[in-house]
């Protein structure tokens, strides 16, 4: 790989069509270092093995529906921007793709300038949303729900765990009551004890007091 290619942001293209795959790689080659996978299994292995700036994903793959791969990546805590690139262009198809967790949906045939513009838009939005928050020596990325810990390495949080930690991290000098956390993070009707349960989950998952109890007042972000 050339020095120039290594300087380009990495992009994963998952496309099994022997004509469209190489053609799309060529379209993107000036802007991205593209890795091509021709099935969902290879795509998942690559997507979970390194960090990509974005993923462009076909729906119809030889070993499954691309939507299932999107759902699997999101369930695994992967917040990488994803564009579905497919001939399935009905309203239901587009809505289903976005509901599955894709960031955008582009119908074939497509023009290279539009694909590049959509990639710029979703990577820019992702970068803005996923700025790192430092909690002691820990790096927390709320959008991808990932903590990079000097003790335990990479920790993936559930959506609720991440929302709770993000709320506390936005108020680092304050103690938030259980009632305040309940209103901000949980569903109406949930018991206040639900807050305690998720704080316990966070502490167990991180093996540190990333959330500190202030007796009689509530919780605040700790210094793990």
Short mmCIF file of C-alpha atoms in Angstrom, two decimals:
data_model
loop_
_atom_site.label_atom_id
_atom_site.label_comp_id
_atom_site.label_asym_id
_atom_site.label_seq_id
_atom_site.Cartn_x
_atom_site.Cartn_y
_atom_site.Cartn_z
CA UNK A 1 0.00 0.00 0.00
CA UNK A 2 1.36 3.43 -0.94
CA UNK A 3 2.16 6.16 1.56
CA UNK A 4 -0.68 8.23 0.09
CA UNK A 5 -3.19 5.41 0.51
CA UNK A 6 -2.30 4.92 4.17
CA UNK A 7 -3.00 8.62 4.78
CA UNK A 8 -6.56 8.33 3.45
CA UNK A 9 -9.43 7.52 5.85
CA UNK A 10 -10.26 3.79 5.77
CA UNK A 11 -13.63 2.77 4.33
CA UNK A 12 -15.21 -0.68 4.22
CA UNK A 13 -17.27 -1.55 1.13
CA UNK A 14 -19.39 -4.71 1.40
CA UNK A 15 -20.64 -5.51 -2.10
CA UNK A 16 -20.79 -8.88 -3.87
CA UNK A 17 -21.50 -7.69 -7.42
CA UNK A 18 -18.32 -8.35 -9.47
CA UNK A 19 -18.92 -5.23 -11.54
CA UNK A 20 -20.29 -2.73 -9.02
CA UNK A 21 -17.77 -3.58 -6.27
CA UNK A 22 -14.57 -2.71 -8.19
CA UNK A 23 -16.32 0.22 -9.89
CA UNK A 24 -17.26 1.71 -6.49
CA UNK A 25 -13.74 1.14 -5.16
CA UNK A 26 -12.42 3.14 -8.13
CA UNK A 27 -14.97 5.91 -7.50
CA UNK A 28 -13.83 6.29 -3.90
CA UNK A 29 -10.10 5.68 -4.34
CA UNK A 30 -9.09 9.36 -4.39
CA UNK A 31 -10.80 10.03 -1.07
CA UNK A 32 -10.68 6.76 0.90
CA UNK A 33 -8.50 3.71 1.42
CA UNK A 34 -11.17 1.16 0.51
CA UNK A 35 -11.31 -2.45 1.70
CA UNK A 36 -13.74 -4.62 -0.27
CA UNK A 37 -15.66 -7.54 1.25
CA UNK A 38 -17.98 -9.68 -0.87
CA UNK A 39 -20.11 -11.24 1.87
CA UNK A 40 -21.56 -10.40 5.28
CA UNK A 41 -19.28 -12.74 7.24
CA UNK A 42 -16.12 -11.15 5.86
CA UNK A 43 -17.64 -7.71 6.29
CA UNK A 44 -18.39 -8.36 9.96
CA UNK A 45 -14.88 -9.70 10.59
CA UNK A 46 -13.30 -6.62 9.00
CA UNK A 47 -15.73 -4.17 10.64
CA UNK A 48 -15.01 -5.53 14.11
CA UNK A 49 -11.29 -5.90 13.56
CA UNK A 50 -10.40 -2.25 13.00
CA UNK A 51 -11.91 1.23 13.00
CA UNK A 52 -13.33 2.50 9.71
CA UNK A 53 -14.39 6.05 8.86
CA UNK A 54 -17.54 4.62 7.26
CA UNK A 55 -19.11 1.46 5.86
CA UNK A 56 -20.93 1.26 2.51
CA UNK A 57 -23.09 -1.85 2.51
CA UNK A 58 -25.23 -3.68 -0.05
CA UNK A 59 -28.54 -5.19 1.07
CA UNK A 60 -28.47 -8.39 -0.97
CA UNK A 61 -25.42 -10.39 0.03
CA UNK A 62 -24.76 -14.08 -0.71
CA UNK A 63 -24.90 -15.06 2.96
CA UNK A 64 -27.70 -12.82 4.21
CA UNK A 65 -29.49 -9.49 4.26
CA UNK A 66 -27.29 -6.45 4.83
CA UNK A 67 -29.89 -5.18 7.32
CA UNK A 68 -29.05 -8.06 9.65
CA UNK A 69 -25.39 -7.05 9.50
CA UNK A 70 -26.30 -3.46 10.38
CA UNK A 71 -28.32 -4.66 13.38
CA UNK A 72 -25.50 -6.97 14.50
CA UNK A 73 -22.91 -4.18 14.31
CA UNK A 74 -25.14 -1.79 16.25
CA UNK A 75 -25.87 -4.43 18.90
CA UNK A 76 -22.11 -4.92 19.23
CA UNK A 77 -21.72 -1.23 20.05
CA UNK A 78 -20.29 -0.23 16.67
CA UNK A 79 -21.29 3.34 15.94
CA UNK A 80 -19.44 3.62 12.63
CA UNK A 81 -21.42 5.58 9.99
CA UNK A 82 -23.16 3.21 7.56
CA UNK A 83 -24.66 3.90 4.14
CA UNK A 84 -26.85 1.22 2.59
CA UNK A 85 -26.26 1.11 -1.16
CA UNK A 86 -28.88 -1.07 -2.83
CA UNK A 87 -31.33 -1.58 -5.65
CA UNK A 88 -34.13 -2.03 -3.10
CA UNK A 89 -35.56 1.47 -3.23
CA UNK A 90 -39.18 1.35 -2.04
CA UNK A 91 -40.30 3.57 0.83
CA UNK A 92 -40.60 0.53 3.10
CA UNK A 93 -37.08 -0.57 2.17
CA UNK A 94 -35.62 2.86 2.93
CA UNK A 95 -37.48 3.20 6.23
CA UNK A 96 -36.48 -0.34 7.20
CA UNK A 97 -32.83 0.41 6.50
CA UNK A 98 -32.82 3.54 8.61
CA UNK A 99 -34.74 1.85 11.42
CA UNK A 100 -32.18 -0.98 11.43
CA UNK A 101 -29.49 1.54 12.30
CA UNK A 102 -28.10 2.76 8.97
CA UNK A 103 -27.25 6.46 8.78
CA UNK A 104 -28.23 6.88 5.12
CA UNK A 105 -29.75 4.95 2.22
CA UNK A 106 -28.72 5.41 -1.43
CA UNK A 107 -30.52 3.61 -4.23
CA UNK A 108 -28.72 2.12 -7.23
CA UNK A 109 -27.92 3.32 -9.84
CA UNK A 110 -26.08 6.19 -8.18
CA UNK A 111 -23.61 8.90 -9.13
CA UNK A 112 -20.17 9.07 -7.55
CA UNK A 113 -20.51 12.76 -6.50
CA UNK A 114 -23.70 11.97 -4.56
CA UNK A 115 -22.15 9.00 -2.75
CA UNK A 116 -19.10 11.08 -1.84
CA UNK A 117 -21.29 13.96 -0.63
CA UNK A 118 -23.33 11.61 1.55
CA UNK A 119 -20.16 10.10 2.99
CA UNK A 120 -18.83 13.56 3.83
CA UNK A 121 -22.12 14.45 5.52
CA UNK A 122 -22.42 11.35 7.71
CA UNK A 123 -18.75 11.28 8.72
CA UNK A 124 -18.87 14.98 9.60
CA UNK A 125 -22.01 14.49 11.70
CA UNK A 126 -20.52 11.42 13.37
CA UNK A 127 -17.32 13.28 14.23
CA UNK A 128 -19.29 16.16 15.75
CA UNK A 129 -21.50 13.83 17.82
CA UNK A 130 -18.83 11.48 19.04
CA UNK A 131 -16.32 13.82 20.60
CA UNK A 132 -14.52 12.06 23.44
CA UNK A 133 -15.25 12.92 27.08
CA UNK A 134 -12.45 12.27 29.55
CA UNK A 135 -13.46 10.77 32.91
CA UNK A 136 -10.25 10.61 34.87
CA UNK A 137 -7.92 8.58 32.65
CA UNK A 138 -10.85 7.03 30.80
CA UNK A 139 -12.01 8.11 27.35
CA UNK A 140 -15.78 7.88 26.87
CA UNK A 141 -17.43 8.18 23.45
CA UNK A 142 -21.19 8.54 23.99
CA UNK A 143 -22.37 7.93 20.42
CA UNK A 144 -20.52 4.66 19.94
CA UNK A 145 -21.08 3.78 23.63
CA UNK A 146 -17.42 2.88 24.09
CA UNK A 147 -15.07 3.47 27.02
CA UNK A 148 -11.35 3.17 26.39
CA UNK A 149 -9.91 2.27 29.78
CA UNK A 150 -6.22 2.21 30.75
CA UNK A 151 -7.10 -0.72 33.03
CA UNK A 152 -9.52 -2.87 31.04
CA UNK A 153 -9.13 -1.77 27.42
CA UNK A 154 -12.26 -1.32 25.30
CA UNK A 155 -15.61 -1.55 27.11
CA UNK A 156 -18.92 -1.48 25.22
CA UNK A 157 -21.90 -0.08 27.15
CA UNK A 158 -25.57 -0.70 26.57
CA UNK A 159 -27.60 2.23 25.28
CA UNK A 160 -29.08 2.96 28.73
CA UNK A 161 -25.72 2.64 30.50
CA UNK A 162 -24.20 5.09 28.02
CA UNK A 163 -27.05 7.58 28.40
CA UNK A 164 -26.75 7.47 32.19
CA UNK A 165 -22.97 7.97 32.12
CA UNK A 166 -23.28 10.72 29.51
CA UNK A 167 -25.77 12.60 31.69
CA UNK A 168 -23.43 12.49 34.68
CA UNK A 169 -20.38 13.34 32.56
CA UNK A 170 -22.10 16.48 31.25
CA UNK A 171 -22.39 17.67 34.87
CA UNK A 172 -18.98 16.71 36.30
CA UNK A 173 -19.19 19.08 39.27
CA UNK A 174 -22.74 18.24 40.28
CA UNK A 175 -24.49 15.48 42.18
CA UNK A 176 -27.67 14.45 40.37
CA UNK A 177 -30.59 13.01 42.32
CA UNK A 178 -32.04 9.64 41.42
CA UNK A 179 -35.26 11.39 40.44
CA UNK A 180 -33.41 13.70 38.03
CA UNK A 181 -31.61 10.77 36.43
CA UNK A 182 -34.85 8.79 36.22
CA UNK A 183 -36.62 11.63 34.36
CA UNK A 184 -33.72 12.20 31.95
CA UNK A 185 -32.73 8.66 31.05
CA UNK A 186 -35.52 6.20 31.80
CA UNK A 187 -39.10 5.67 30.68
CA UNK A 188 -42.13 7.06 32.51
CA UNK A 189 -43.32 4.53 35.07
CA UNK A 190 -39.88 3.10 35.81
CA UNK A 191 -39.14 2.83 39.53
CA UNK A 192 -36.39 4.97 41.04
CA UNK A 193 -34.58 1.75 41.96
CA UNK A 194 -33.93 1.26 38.23
CA UNK A 195 -31.30 3.99 38.50
CA UNK A 196 -29.47 2.05 41.23
CA UNK A 197 -29.59 -1.10 39.11
CA UNK A 198 -27.93 0.57 36.13
CA UNK A 199 -25.31 2.25 38.29
CA UNK A 200 -24.50 -1.24 39.59
CA UNK A 201 -24.25 -2.49 35.98
CA UNK A 202 -21.82 0.31 35.12
CA UNK A 203 -19.62 -0.37 38.12
CA UNK A 204 -19.57 -4.12 37.46
CA UNK A 205 -18.79 -3.70 33.77
CA UNK A 206 -15.98 -1.20 34.35
CA UNK A 207 -14.67 -2.79 37.58
CA UNK A 208 -14.19 0.73 38.94
CA UNK A 209 -16.26 3.41 40.74
CA UNK A 210 -16.89 5.31 37.54
CA UNK A 211 -20.06 6.57 39.26
CA UNK A 212 -19.81 7.75 42.88
CA UNK A 213 -22.63 7.66 45.43
CA UNK A 214 -23.21 10.82 47.46
CA UNK A 215 -25.18 9.59 50.45
CA UNK A 216 -28.64 11.11 50.70
CA UNK A 217 -28.21 13.13 47.48
CA UNK A 218 -27.66 10.89 44.48
CA UNK A 219 -24.86 10.14 42.05
CA UNK A 220 -22.00 11.95 40.35
CA UNK A 221 -19.30 10.93 37.93
CA UNK A 222 -16.33 9.38 39.71
CA UNK A 223 -12.59 9.36 39.12
CA UNK A 224 -11.83 5.75 38.23
#
